[in-house]
Structure formats: structure tokens, C-alpha cells
XYZ file of C-alpha atoms in Angstrom:
728
model
C -0.086 0.001 0.038
C 1.475 3.152 -0.886
C 0.158 4.733 2.551
C 2.635 2.637 4.130
C 5.431 4.167 2.304
C 7.897 6.370 4.702
C 7.932 9.389 2.765
C 10.668 11.470 5.347
C 13.207 9.401 3.313
C 12.232 11.628 -0.227
C 11.102 14.695 1.410
C 13.600 17.868 0.799
C 13.807 20.725 2.528
C 13.896 24.110 0.022
C 14.286 26.741 2.715
C 11.856 29.250 3.554
C 9.742 27.265 5.187
C 8.795 24.323 2.349
C 8.889 20.790 1.578
C 10.015 19.581 -1.523
C 8.780 15.829 -3.009
C 8.678 14.410 -6.630
C 6.442 11.747 -7.297
C 6.231 9.408 -10.235
C 2.706 9.692 -11.515
C 1.967 6.405 -14.083
C -0.925 7.447 -16.777
C 0.178 10.957 -17.910
C -0.421 11.141 -21.527
C -1.142 14.847 -22.709
C -1.935 18.305 -21.856
C -4.856 17.596 -20.511
C -3.568 15.381 -17.386
C -0.952 17.880 -16.562
C -3.859 20.504 -16.158
C -5.987 18.440 -14.187
C -3.173 17.126 -11.484
C -2.087 20.634 -11.504
C -4.968 22.250 -11.250
C -6.435 20.001 -8.721
C -3.439 19.518 -6.385
C -2.667 23.718 -6.272
C -5.874 24.068 -4.549
C -4.855 21.889 -1.733
C -4.092 24.542 1.248
C -0.542 25.076 2.107
C 0.103 23.432 -1.462
C 2.855 26.006 -3.227
C 3.375 24.850 -6.337
C 2.308 21.561 -8.347
C 4.235 21.065 -11.764
C 3.976 17.973 -13.990
C 6.871 17.271 -16.406
C 5.172 15.187 -19.299
C 9.238 13.956 -20.420
C 9.261 11.533 -17.304
C 6.066 11.822 -16.094
C 7.372 13.389 -13.043
C 5.123 16.001 -10.575
C 7.386 18.254 -8.165
C 5.291 19.592 -5.298
C 6.285 21.877 -2.519
C 3.906 23.071 0.807
C 4.455 24.324 3.561
C 6.776 22.175 6.512
C 4.843 20.663 8.809
C 1.181 20.862 7.378
C 0.053 18.084 5.168
C 0.720 14.502 5.335
C 2.765 13.496 1.965
C 0.017 10.263 1.341
C -2.703 12.758 0.985
C -1.230 13.380 -1.984
C -0.826 9.676 -3.264
C -4.651 9.333 -2.422
C -5.753 12.722 -3.981
C -4.076 11.524 -7.499
C -5.302 7.994 -7.014
C -8.901 10.259 -6.969
C -8.074 11.568 -10.223
C -7.458 7.812 -11.673
C -3.728 8.379 -11.282
C -1.788 5.945 -9.224
C 1.654 7.777 -7.506
C 4.781 6.331 -5.599
C 8.185 8.447 -5.068
C 10.157 9.052 -7.982
C 13.258 7.038 -8.619
C 14.932 7.727 -11.431
C 16.247 4.763 -12.447
C 12.848 3.155 -11.666
C 11.338 5.828 -13.965
C 13.285 4.901 -16.667
C 13.159 1.322 -16.493
C 8.979 1.408 -16.287
C 8.782 4.107 -19.185
C 11.114 1.393 -21.040
C 8.650 -1.305 -20.684
C 5.815 0.920 -21.270
C 7.594 1.374 -24.563
C 8.287 -1.669 -25.419
C 4.499 -3.005 -24.544
C 3.424 -0.330 -26.982
C 5.598 -1.878 -29.597
C 4.137 -5.353 -28.839
C 0.779 -4.272 -29.176
C 1.716 -2.813 -32.560
C 3.179 -5.594 -34.225
C -0.192 -7.758 -33.101
C -2.715 -4.802 -34.871
C -0.333 -5.090 -37.681
C -0.080 -8.765 -37.965
C -3.818 -8.939 -37.970
C -4.553 -5.958 -39.939
C -2.784 -7.708 -42.597
C -4.448 -11.240 -42.384
C -8.104 -9.591 -42.188
C -7.313 -7.298 -45.304
C -6.428 -10.772 -47.416
C -9.717 -12.027 -45.908
C -11.660 -8.828 -46.629
C -10.826 -8.893 -50.479
C -12.296 -11.821 -51.450
C -15.217 -10.518 -49.344
C -15.469 -7.002 -50.996
C -15.466 -8.664 -54.654
C -17.496 -11.808 -54.063
C -20.615 -9.120 -52.979
C -20.631 -7.394 -56.101
C -20.568 -10.968 -57.976
C -21.775 -14.629 -56.539
C -20.120 -15.228 -53.662
C -22.137 -17.582 -51.675
C -23.637 -16.044 -48.020
C -22.337 -19.241 -46.199
C -18.894 -18.513 -48.101
C -19.130 -14.833 -46.807
C -19.948 -15.605 -43.331
C -17.099 -17.804 -43.324
C -14.826 -15.357 -43.813
C -16.675 -12.516 -41.213
C -15.981 -15.592 -38.379
C -12.646 -16.425 -39.516
C -12.171 -12.513 -39.341
C -13.648 -12.242 -35.580
C -11.326 -14.661 -34.851
C -8.428 -13.139 -35.379
C -9.715 -9.183 -34.925
C -11.437 -9.908 -31.443
C -8.426 -11.679 -29.062
C -5.914 -8.987 -30.992
C -8.334 -6.145 -30.285
C -8.663 -7.072 -26.860
C -4.855 -6.993 -26.278
C -3.763 -3.918 -28.618
C -6.325 -1.745 -27.718
C -5.764 -2.175 -23.680
C -3.848 0.957 -23.630
C -6.593 3.261 -24.997
C -9.697 1.397 -22.844
C -7.393 1.720 -19.751
C -6.902 5.009 -20.206
C -10.675 5.974 -21.228
C -11.408 3.883 -18.237
C -9.472 5.966 -16.022
C -10.663 9.138 -17.373
C -14.268 8.115 -17.032
C -13.703 6.870 -13.610
C -12.642 10.298 -12.533
C -15.666 11.971 -14.468
C -13.736 13.256 -16.949
C -13.114 12.381 -20.719
C -10.081 12.020 -22.990
C -9.005 11.438 -26.352
C -8.829 7.937 -25.892
C -12.940 7.981 -24.588
C -14.213 8.347 -27.981
C -11.440 5.970 -29.487
C -12.668 3.151 -27.452
C -16.158 3.505 -27.994
C -15.749 3.499 -31.647
C -13.571 0.313 -31.525
C -16.032 -0.861 -28.917
C -19.063 -0.485 -30.915
C -17.420 -1.221 -34.582
C -16.402 -5.019 -32.848
C -20.091 -5.347 -31.464
C -21.820 -4.278 -34.305
C -19.722 -6.355 -36.370
C -20.437 -9.596 -34.425
C -24.560 -8.542 -34.692
C -23.706 -7.840 -38.139
C -21.904 -11.648 -38.609
C -25.057 -13.161 -36.723
C -27.189 -11.436 -39.267
C -25.803 -12.659 -42.297
C -25.203 -9.164 -43.487
C -22.732 -8.497 -46.207
C -20.640 -6.286 -44.498
C -18.542 -6.278 -41.112
C -16.252 -3.769 -39.604
C -13.917 -6.509 -37.960
C -10.447 -4.842 -40.638
C -11.787 -1.237 -40.219
C -11.744 -1.784 -36.409
C -7.970 -3.377 -36.443
C -6.875 -0.873 -39.140
C -7.833 2.240 -36.507
C -6.242 0.437 -33.429
C -2.970 -0.147 -35.241
C -2.669 3.746 -36.912
C -3.556 5.092 -33.338
C -0.643 2.661 -31.675
C 1.965 3.817 -34.548
C 1.208 7.574 -33.789
C 1.012 6.486 -29.318
C 4.293 4.619 -29.974
C 6.305 7.533 -31.850
C 5.288 10.027 -29.203
C 6.249 7.455 -26.262
C 9.588 6.920 -27.995
C 9.927 10.391 -28.244
C 9.895 10.762 -24.919
C 11.249 8.228 -23.611
C 14.674 9.146 -25.331
C 14.575 11.876 -23.315
C 17.047 12.228 -20.427
C 17.438 11.579 -16.768
C 18.352 15.104 -16.490
C 19.855 15.986 -12.852
C 20.945 13.012 -11.801
C 23.821 12.607 -14.067
C 25.181 15.942 -11.378
C 25.578 12.752 -8.929
C 28.728 11.860 -10.266
C 30.500 14.967 -9.493
C 29.097 15.247 -5.959
C 31.617 14.147 -3.346
C 30.085 11.900 -0.980
C 32.728 12.606 1.884
C 36.124 15.143 2.886
C 38.475 14.715 4.736
C 38.658 17.330 7.453
C 41.127 18.895 9.893
C 39.531 17.877 13.602
C 42.953 19.568 15.020
C 46.163 21.153 13.403
C 47.597 17.855 12.721
C 44.821 15.406 12.831
C 42.205 14.836 9.966
C 39.277 12.234 9.553
C 37.112 11.734 6.612
C 33.338 12.559 7.159
C 30.311 12.978 5.418
C 30.308 16.133 3.101
C 26.698 17.339 4.887
C 29.250 17.021 7.972
C 30.922 20.080 6.753
C 30.446 23.397 8.036
C 31.624 26.942 6.704
C 35.185 27.726 8.397
C 35.895 23.873 8.376
C 39.264 23.381 6.817
C 39.795 20.381 4.273
C 42.452 18.179 2.844
C 42.505 17.638 -1.111
C 44.679 15.707 -2.455
C 45.410 14.557 -6.283
C 42.483 12.581 -7.849
C 39.698 13.781 -5.331
C 36.978 15.914 -6.518
C 36.237 18.529 -3.640
C 32.916 18.466 -1.521
C 32.892 22.490 -0.686
C 33.176 25.290 -2.230
C 36.185 27.682 -0.384
C 39.406 29.462 -0.682
C 42.529 27.494 -0.808
C 45.065 28.250 2.478
C 48.005 26.180 1.971
C 49.537 24.612 -0.809
C 49.990 24.448 -4.642
C 48.021 22.220 -7.460
C 46.831 22.037 -10.645
C 43.245 21.815 -10.753
C 40.482 21.289 -13.312
C 37.588 24.146 -13.334
C 36.004 23.184 -16.107
C 32.734 23.209 -14.172
C 32.682 26.540 -13.641
C 34.820 27.742 -16.498
C 34.549 25.311 -19.255
C 37.924 25.915 -20.000
C 39.349 22.348 -20.095
C 42.713 22.921 -19.416
C 43.790 23.157 -15.919
C 44.467 26.005 -13.915
C 46.763 26.565 -10.911
C 45.552 26.842 -7.650
C 47.450 28.707 -4.678
C 46.883 30.486 -1.804
C 43.616 32.616 -2.009
C 41.976 30.769 -5.037
C 38.978 29.728 -4.715
C 37.808 26.246 -5.128
C 34.382 24.954 -6.012
C 32.699 21.940 -5.186
C 33.144 19.069 -8.159
C 36.401 20.548 -8.640
C 39.233 17.886 -9.357
C 42.415 17.536 -7.984
C 44.767 16.412 -10.645
C 48.485 17.195 -8.670
C 49.595 18.499 -5.382
C 47.813 18.946 -1.775
C 45.601 21.530 -0.786
C 44.403 22.719 2.524
C 40.745 24.391 1.591
C 38.892 26.970 4.363
C 35.330 26.006 3.015
C 32.808 28.940 2.460
C 29.765 26.397 1.399
C 28.839 22.513 1.708
C 26.493 20.685 0.737
C 23.033 22.109 -0.209
C 24.838 25.503 -0.395
C 27.696 24.672 -2.943
C 27.711 25.989 -6.365
C 27.243 22.666 -7.405
C 24.063 22.113 -5.779
C 23.195 25.371 -7.341
C 23.676 24.125 -10.782
C 21.613 21.430 -10.064
C 18.672 23.713 -8.307
C 18.897 26.271 -11.492
C 18.702 23.187 -13.776
C 15.655 21.102 -12.318
C 13.972 24.231 -12.320
C 14.632 25.509 -16.114
C 13.430 21.548 -16.843
C 10.388 21.994 -15.070
C 9.326 25.136 -16.945
C 9.881 23.689 -20.172
C 7.536 20.806 -19.605
C 4.701 23.329 -19.481
C 5.408 23.597 -23.485
C 2.515 21.919 -25.197
C 2.295 21.327 -28.860
C -0.214 22.661 -30.816
C -1.950 18.960 -31.698
C -2.648 18.320 -27.884
C -3.624 21.870 -27.163
C -6.567 20.658 -30.322
C -6.828 17.383 -28.436
C -8.835 18.794 -25.481
C -11.514 19.735 -27.451
C -11.566 16.370 -29.717
C -13.522 13.970 -27.087
C -16.233 16.384 -26.220
C -16.959 17.624 -29.854
C -17.031 14.328 -31.164
C -19.178 12.700 -28.642
C -21.520 15.483 -29.332
C -21.553 15.070 -33.454
C -21.887 11.353 -32.790
C -25.294 11.844 -30.466
C -26.380 13.947 -32.342
C -26.102 12.348 -35.419
C -27.941 8.975 -33.859
C -30.636 10.786 -32.659
C -31.119 13.136 -35.829
C -31.413 9.840 -37.906
C -34.030 8.210 -35.340
C -35.952 11.449 -35.292
C -35.673 11.577 -39.278
C -37.213 7.838 -39.214
C -34.243 5.711 -39.241
C -33.882 2.601 -37.475
C -31.589 1.683 -34.462
C -29.811 -0.203 -36.411
C -29.193 2.389 -39.128
C -28.679 5.230 -36.924
C -25.982 3.174 -34.576
C -24.522 2.659 -37.825
C -23.798 6.442 -39.269
C -23.120 7.107 -35.619
C -20.018 4.769 -35.417
C -18.890 6.010 -38.957
C -18.954 9.551 -37.563
C -16.807 8.101 -34.383
C -14.311 6.413 -37.307
C -13.817 9.166 -39.608
C -13.177 11.650 -37.373
C -10.542 9.370 -35.567
C -7.731 11.672 -34.350
C -5.164 9.603 -36.707
C -3.846 12.101 -39.115
C -3.888 14.761 -36.284
C -2.084 12.209 -34.308
C 0.407 11.294 -36.657
C 0.699 15.208 -37.899
C 3.618 16.291 -35.702
C 5.353 12.697 -34.817
C 5.260 11.594 -38.619
C 7.117 14.838 -39.624
C 9.414 14.212 -36.813
C 10.360 10.967 -37.507
C 11.186 12.005 -40.896
C 12.876 15.047 -40.105
C 14.874 13.062 -37.587
C 16.341 10.601 -39.982
C 16.756 13.983 -42.482
C 18.986 15.076 -39.108
C 20.769 12.172 -38.400
C 22.158 12.053 -41.942
C 23.656 15.468 -41.140
C 24.922 14.161 -37.954
C 22.450 15.286 -35.624
C 20.771 13.420 -33.011
C 17.645 14.534 -31.119
C 17.125 14.350 -27.695
C 13.484 15.774 -27.148
C 10.297 14.935 -28.857
C 9.673 18.893 -29.608
C 12.976 19.709 -30.500
C 12.267 20.082 -34.108
C 9.490 22.559 -33.409
C 11.297 24.945 -30.697
C 14.454 24.709 -32.871
C 12.548 26.136 -35.859
C 11.395 28.913 -34.082
C 14.952 30.048 -32.709
C 15.630 33.629 -33.714
C 19.021 33.603 -31.959
C 22.042 31.501 -31.339
C 24.346 31.638 -27.798
C 27.668 29.932 -28.452
C 29.728 28.741 -25.614
C 33.369 29.082 -26.821
C 35.293 26.036 -25.519
C 34.902 23.121 -27.026
C 31.847 23.967 -29.223
C 33.215 26.752 -31.057
C 36.894 24.949 -30.831
C 37.614 21.683 -31.451
C 37.558 19.738 -27.977
C 41.126 18.872 -28.653
C 44.562 20.712 -28.114
C 46.515 21.512 -31.000
C 49.901 22.674 -30.849
C 50.012 26.013 -33.254
C 53.535 26.404 -33.965
C 55.308 22.825 -35.149
C 56.761 24.594 -38.214
C 58.863 26.716 -36.105
C 60.466 23.469 -34.450
C 62.805 20.604 -35.723
C 61.175 17.718 -36.546
C 63.389 15.504 -34.327
C 62.515 17.568 -31.449
C 59.116 17.376 -31.601
C 59.557 13.634 -31.594
C 61.661 13.896 -28.619
C 59.323 15.801 -26.662
C 56.870 13.694 -27.664
C 58.272 10.569 -25.837
C 58.903 12.614 -22.934
C 55.340 13.708 -22.848
C 53.951 10.085 -22.780
C 55.065 10.026 -19.356
C 52.610 13.037 -18.304
C 48.590 13.399 -17.972
C 48.638 17.380 -18.643
C 46.263 18.166 -21.622
C 49.127 20.072 -22.828
C 51.427 16.942 -22.791
C 48.938 15.221 -24.619
C 48.620 17.757 -27.567
C 52.586 17.230 -27.998
C 52.196 13.767 -27.917
C 49.520 13.581 -30.550
C 51.504 16.210 -32.726
C 54.795 14.263 -32.562
C 52.673 10.944 -33.324
C 54.261 9.457 -30.223
C 54.217 5.903 -28.990
C 57.132 5.337 -27.080
C 58.085 6.657 -24.062
C 61.358 7.424 -22.702
C 62.175 5.222 -19.694
C 63.114 6.084 -16.090
C 61.302 9.706 -16.571
C 59.881 11.346 -13.254
C 57.519 13.915 -12.760
C 57.619 17.054 -10.465
C 54.253 17.969 -9.688
C 52.687 20.853 -10.790
C 55.602 21.655 -13.085
C 56.519 18.803 -15.758
C 58.320 15.583 -16.387
C 62.349 15.469 -16.544
C 64.911 12.856 -16.645
C 67.836 11.855 -19.091
C 68.526 11.300 -22.382
C 71.643 10.436 -23.962
C 73.783 12.070 -20.812
C 71.926 14.666 -21.066
C 69.107 16.149 -18.660
C 65.764 16.477 -20.502
C 62.335 18.264 -19.299
C 59.134 19.027 -20.569
C 56.569 21.140 -18.744
C 56.326 24.964 -17.208
C 58.727 27.395 -18.834
C 60.269 28.045 -15.640
C 61.213 24.707 -14.990
C 62.632 24.186 -18.437
C 64.281 27.500 -18.321
C 62.119 28.945 -20.878
C 60.212 32.184 -19.229
C 61.955 34.755 -21.903
C 60.674 32.684 -24.784
C 57.531 31.674 -23.572
C 56.565 35.224 -22.955
C 57.341 36.273 -26.352
C 54.834 33.847 -27.940
C 52.189 34.807 -25.153
C 52.450 38.343 -26.179
C 52.006 37.233 -29.751
C 49.032 34.633 -29.017
C 46.998 35.903 -26.111
C 45.132 32.770 -26.371
C 47.833 30.341 -26.279
C 49.042 28.252 -23.764
C 52.547 27.046 -23.912
C 54.443 24.109 -22.649
C 58.293 24.448 -22.710
C 60.788 21.599 -23.808
C 64.603 21.408 -22.846
C 67.453 18.955 -23.710
C 70.863 20.341 -21.999
C 70.642 24.080 -22.496
C 68.920 24.190 -25.242
C 64.891 25.055 -24.835
C 61.651 25.405 -27.128
C 58.472 26.780 -26.572
C 55.477 24.772 -27.958
C 52.448 27.586 -28.341
C 49.444 25.189 -27.807
C 45.586 25.996 -28.302
C 42.088 24.984 -29.259
C 41.708 25.355 -32.901
C 38.401 26.881 -34.404
C 36.144 24.296 -35.716
C 37.083 24.295 -39.665
C 33.575 25.659 -40.831
C 33.206 27.633 -37.868
C 32.952 31.139 -39.552
C 30.804 29.199 -42.523
C 28.182 28.628 -40.151
C 28.032 31.960 -38.451
C 27.463 33.756 -41.586
C 24.813 30.786 -42.963
C 23.264 31.690 -39.494
C 23.427 35.169 -40.499
C 21.616 34.671 -43.937
C 18.594 32.735 -42.034
C 17.832 36.180 -40.375
C 19.467 34.508 -36.895
C 21.383 37.052 -34.340
C 24.682 35.186 -33.152
C 26.732 35.818 -29.688
C 29.292 34.017 -27.756
C 28.717 33.934 -24.095
C 31.720 32.034 -22.767
C 33.380 31.480 -19.196
C 36.877 31.402 -20.953
C 39.014 34.798 -20.846
C 38.474 37.302 -22.301
C 41.216 37.726 -25.123
C 40.276 34.545 -25.531
C 36.652 34.983 -26.662
C 37.579 38.563 -28.618
C 39.925 36.525 -30.478
C 37.550 33.859 -30.917
C 34.432 36.740 -32.283
C 36.452 38.815 -34.113
C 37.702 36.078 -36.096
C 34.214 34.352 -37.012
C 32.789 38.029 -37.032
C 30.499 38.026 -34.035
C 29.890 41.861 -33.102
C 27.883 40.265 -29.576
C 30.202 38.416 -27.121
C 30.928 38.433 -23.453
C 33.620 36.413 -21.522
C 34.256 35.083 -17.763
C 30.834 34.454 -17.658
C 29.090 32.460 -14.967
C 26.527 29.594 -15.041
C 24.227 31.981 -13.555
C 24.600 35.151 -15.319
C 24.067 32.465 -18.490
C 20.830 31.784 -17.431
C 20.621 35.768 -16.820
C 21.252 36.712 -20.150
C 19.134 33.702 -21.823
C 16.019 35.040 -19.305
C 17.130 38.541 -20.407
C 16.570 38.124 -24.252
C 13.444 35.811 -23.410
C 11.755 39.016 -21.845
C 12.289 40.965 -24.985
C 10.280 37.663 -26.990
C 13.199 36.164 -28.411
C 13.985 32.194 -28.201
C 17.277 31.152 -27.890
C 19.272 28.432 -29.190
C 21.864 27.764 -26.909
C 24.868 25.639 -28.063
C 27.471 24.594 -25.447
C 29.322 21.659 -24.199
C 30.696 21.987 -20.251
C 28.796 20.799 -17.065
C 28.681 24.919 -16.427
C 26.509 24.859 -19.543
C 24.214 22.490 -18.491
C 21.484 25.486 -16.687
C 21.641 27.578 -19.696
C 20.985 24.775 -22.122
C 18.182 23.695 -20.250
C 16.679 27.363 -19.675
C 16.940 28.194 -23.687
C 14.370 27.767 -25.808
C 16.307 24.905 -27.620
C 19.648 23.883 -27.129
C 22.511 21.643 -28.752
C 25.823 20.298 -27.641
C 28.280 18.171 -29.148
C 28.932 15.067 -28.865
C 32.238 15.201 -27.203
C 30.338 17.259 -24.120
C 30.096 16.463 -20.651
C 27.392 13.806 -19.969
C 25.601 16.232 -18.222
C 25.560 18.563 -21.232
C 24.155 15.750 -23.835
C 21.566 14.877 -21.344
C 20.128 18.224 -21.125
C 20.424 19.203 -24.602
C 17.811 18.745 -26.962
C 19.966 17.461 -30.027
C 23.720 16.221 -29.914
C 26.027 16.450 -32.907
C 28.300 14.733 -34.216
C 31.962 15.028 -35.971
C 34.446 17.976 -35.870
C 32.046 20.372 -37.846
C 29.425 22.922 -36.820
C 27.655 22.304 -39.712
C 25.245 20.265 -38.445
C 23.631 23.255 -36.040
C 22.930 24.909 -39.337
C 21.297 21.662 -40.627
C 19.554 21.574 -37.766
C 17.582 24.868 -38.094
C 17.253 24.522 -41.786
C 15.723 20.913 -41.449
C 13.756 21.929 -38.131
C 12.320 25.166 -40.302
C 10.933 23.345 -43.192
C 9.854 20.397 -41.092
C 7.782 23.287 -38.838
C 6.326 23.766 -42.389
C 5.324 20.637 -42.886
C 3.857 19.853 -39.481
C 1.621 23.325 -40.224
C 0.608 21.661 -43.698
C -0.441 18.410 -41.832
C -2.341 19.554 -39.167
C -4.133 21.902 -41.956
C -4.787 18.602 -43.970
C -6.179 16.872 -40.620
C -8.444 19.951 -40.428
C -9.718 19.827 -43.913
C -10.456 16.389 -43.621
C -12.901 16.239 -40.908
C -14.319 19.323 -42.225
C -14.973 17.345 -45.569
C -15.341 13.756 -44.170
C -17.420 14.395 -40.963
C -20.612 16.305 -42.809
C -20.751 13.240 -45.591
C -20.374 10.621 -42.522
C -23.368 12.538 -41.029
C -25.483 12.443 -43.965
C -25.143 8.733 -44.054
C -23.270 8.304 -47.238
C -20.380 6.357 -45.551
C -20.454 2.519 -43.702
C -18.009 2.381 -40.925
C -15.626 0.463 -43.660
C -15.432 3.550 -45.845
C -14.907 5.926 -42.771
C -12.199 3.547 -41.863
C -10.220 3.603 -45.293
C -11.472 7.188 -45.247
C -9.445 7.428 -41.865
C -6.838 4.999 -43.276
C -6.315 7.552 -46.195
C -5.629 10.893 -44.362
C -3.375 9.496 -42.298
C -1.676 8.092 -45.363
C -1.441 11.583 -46.934
C -0.027 13.009 -43.443
C 2.492 10.459 -43.605
C 3.231 11.061 -47.426
C 3.893 14.786 -46.950
C 5.856 14.220 -43.651
C 8.027 12.250 -46.036
C 9.182 15.205 -47.627
C 11.231 16.074 -44.481
C 13.611 13.421 -45.461
C 15.391 15.574 -48.221
C 18.885 16.579 -46.626
C 19.665 19.982 -45.907
C 23.536 20.973 -46.312
C 24.895 23.769 -44.286
């Protein structure tokens, strides 16, 4: 029983006297479900927020601490027809995968049954206008019933279950008229078969189910591929910290036990559990979490350290300024979760239209039946006409209008190197009017390159590359790649924070900091010419060389920026990198708006500022520090080399070293949006033309099913136009 759950394990204090709880809610399938749940739970006294995330069926609740029993929400949801339990990301993903597999199995059964019944229907259709004996026709009808009835009972379960849930909660949804049409078509078919009638509608019913399941599976699969967003932050959270309990004694304690002012010890290979400042020691640390910069930076007394920072070399003593839920890493997680919840309220046009579908169709079918009865028709003829109305107005075309284009366009995007993560990404990317690029790893290639190889002798490059194999520093790795080295030198030692050294043919050999290699002067000359470069020095005996290492812009970055401008899309850079590096990249690419040394909070502030002006921003970034901005933006993309966090949040991921997929995504999405709009109009026009004909009694349920199928095929054929690949 849900009431027996100890909810205290799942409650989180959000400050200001509020408590937060995430519930997984089963049965949420459309915007109507979201609105009903949010409206009913928000009406409970002391509830301050109730928000549904459609992508993972998660309900986020906040209320005043100490006023409500969490079991109340489970009970209230049960009264509304929804089963709920505490949200656990792994369980939710497993359940979602099981649902998708269940839909696919049902679709397979329905499609197989439809193919077989159609083969039986063809001789019946031809026999009705020739010389088929009634006994032969009855045999084919009963054989069709034997195939369709069990197949429909199994395949249509998602629609029946959803419809019953809505009716028990004294409401209706799109599945109610669908279920009524299916049941009436099957029941009428059985009755007609018993009466030896010429027509039965088993083929219409099973085709209807197959088309509906295809649309449902497409939508479900799109949403299932959305990610467990904020859960990836867990990999960066240090659960314990090494705390000084006296000037000479340390103890490992839970991160939650660290208080501001405590002193913690950070050793090589450890991640910081706190925000604070270095008070003793020197180390190379990875601060890409904050700056997005892949190069390690040197931490010395006074340097800031943030939770999630990786210590590469040396040992640090850090005085904690914030720990546990107050760190910047925790703030990024909260910002990310907030942005994702806000995005979940984005409603597709087809879903909004579906709110009116059920009552309108019910009323139309009922009035049709009553009208024919009043006109003097028999009850049988009236109910058959009403069934034809229910079937011919089936929302197959409406349901497939968007998913069909999304699926075809997704294939075209894949051909252009773009993988979609969000079901509605195409729609949103099509509407963007500005692209914000992160610099490091996004406009630039993720790996470092040596920029001045031409000025260094080839034998020196090869020797330096062999020495660099003994270092794990990213700059040394660039030298290794440039040299193509695969045989490390023997007996090499590493000086933490300085470099590596040893002997080669009786001479001292070094690779590392310029001062470590006696090359300060040469290094300063290179840095004066190239403000964006990093340097690593190499010395053999008394001779020194300096490698200028930098990240190269993606080869087609300037072309893509120009292409976006031709489409009327503004482009800017918002990066956590140093100002000289960002300025140089902007000048090289012809980008006039840029911001450097920007924090994750400032990135979101910029996106929100543009949003208040009516702008729709496509954020393109790769670092963990970009994750909240990616989630907050109207649409988002990340390179495949991005962190798992950024890939999880982004609406799309692009492959390869080129930036062209970003431009292709915009072009394909805009074309797909036009096709979606056309499909919606086709669905509307179909109903405007077909419904009056059905009401007039000019079609049978079989013809209605054929018309319904024809509208779906027309929508699919139009959707196929999206497969034309766009080339940037």
C-alpha cells in the first residue's frame, strides 16, 4: 500500500519553511492530464507549487513544512485516476522503457492481424458484387472475428485503460471516443455477422487500432529518449570530505557534516566537496565545471575552489565557505531542475487541440444518431451512422501529423550529424531567432593542437612527444599527438605542478612549465603574440623550445555563423573563458556580441533577459557549467564530445568536428515546421469535408475507416518530404 511508505526519506527542505517531494505519476499522456493534476493539487491548502514534467511523468510538489501528510497527495491522485509513488530516476526509466516495449508489442499484434484480415476482406468485397454464397461470406466474417477480437482485446488495452481511468475520474480524454468507436465497431461487426449481413467492420476496427498505436509509440519513444537530466550531477558530487579536526589530525566525514569555516584536505585525484579558498598548498585543478575551460589552472593560497573541482596534482588545504546543499554545484543542480520543470509546460498544438476533440466528437456522434432516429431511420442504421462518425473523425491524422514529420525529419537530421533528444526539439529549433555559442569545446575543437610546429625541428618534436607520454597533462597530450609518439622514454620522473624530467643520451631532458625548463623569455614572446595560446616548454641540455598550444576553431565555424546570419538569426558568444580568447574568437568569426568570464548564473540571466524581450534562444554548449543554460534556453544543442551532463540536457547532440550540423538543424527544423503546419491543416480539412458526409449517412464504417486511413496516409506522404537532407 502506498500509505505505508515512509515519505520522510524522499522529502527535501527547500528553505523558507517549504518541503519538496517528487512523485512518479502513472498514466500521464497529454496536456489535459497535466492541467487536471496541477489544478487539483494546487487547490489543496498550503500547497505552494504543483508542476508536472510530461517527459518523465514526474510531479514536483512544494508545500509549507509540517502542514500536510505526503500520503494525501497519493490519495488525491488516486481519486483523479492516477497511480503515484515516490520518484526514483532509475525506476522511472525502467518503467518508461517497459511501456514503450509494451506499445511496440501491441502494435506488432495489431499490424499482423490487420494484414491477415485485409486478405480475408478482399474476397468478401469482390464477392459482394459477384456471386459469393452467403455461407462463404459468413465463413470469412467469422474467421475475421476469430483473428480480430483477441488481437483487439490485447492491442487496444492502452486506449481502454486510459478511457476507463478518465471516466472513473468523471472526465473524458481523447481515448474515450476512440474506445467507444472501437467497441461499437467490433460489437456491430459481430451482430452483423450473426445476422448474415453483407458488411462487417473487423478490418476497419483493427486498422484503426494499428494506426493509433503507431502514433502513440512514436510519441512515447520520443519522450522516452529524453534523459534523466539532473541525475548526472551525482557523479560529480563528493559524498565525503577529509576534515582537519585538529591542526595535525584529519578524519573522513560525510560532506553534509562540513560547516563553513572548516578546513578540508584535498589530495590528487579527489573532487572537492566544498566551495572555499585555498589556504595552503599548490596544485593543478580542473575548473571546467565553472569556466568550461578544459585546461587545468594553478591553485595557490587565496584561489577559489568549488565543489566538483578535480585536483590533478599536489595537495591543498581549503577553508570551506559553503558545503552540501549550499555549494555552486548544488545551485547548478537546482537551476537545472527549475529550468526543466518550466520547459515541461510547453504544449504541442496538436495536444491543445485534442482537449476539444473528445466532447465535440461525442456530441456530434450522439446528435447524428438522434437526428437519424428522429428522421425515421431504424436504430440499427442510426447506430451504424454514429459509428461511422466516430471512426471517420478518429484523430489518427491529427495524432500522426507531428510525430510523423518528427520521425522523418529526425532521419534527415541524423544524415546531417544531428541526434535528437527531445520529442519537440524540431518545433522549438525551427522558431529560434538567436544562437548563443559557448566557446571552449563548442566553437573550438575539444582537443588541443600545437600551433607552432613549423618553427620547431622535427627531431625535437618527436623527442618531446616521447617525453610527453609520461605526463597526463592535457597540454602534454597535445605534444604527444603532434609528434605521433608511442614509445615513452625510460626512467622519467614527474615534479607535481612543474612537469616531467629525466636523462636522454647523457643530457638532462625536461617538459613542463617554462620556468621549469628555463624558457621563460621565449614563452613570454609567444604569449605576447598569441594571447589565446597556452605554452609548454621542452629542454634538452641547455637548449629550450616552447610549444604554443591552443584550441582551434572548428573548420567551418565562420561559414556556419555566416549561414545563420543569412537566415536572419543573430549570433553571440557567452563563455566562461578568458576575455582575450573570447575576443579573438569573436573577431575571427565576425561575431559582434560576446561576453567572457561568465558564470552559469549569468548565462541563464542573459537567456532570460532575451526571453523577456520575446527572443527565442538556441544555446549551444558542451560543459557542465552550460547545463543550466542549455535547459533554460528555448532550444539547445551540444557536441557529442560534451560532458554527459550537457548531452543529457540538450535537445540535440551533433557529431563530428564540424559545426555544420547546427545550421542543418535549423534548416531541417524550419522545413519540418512547415510540414507539421500543413499536416495539421490537412487533418482539419479532412474532418471538415468528411464529417458532414458521415453525418449524412453516405459512408459505412468500413468506408469511414478507409477514409480515416487515407487521411493518415496522406499525412505520412507529406511528412516524407522532410527527408530531403539539408546541407549547410
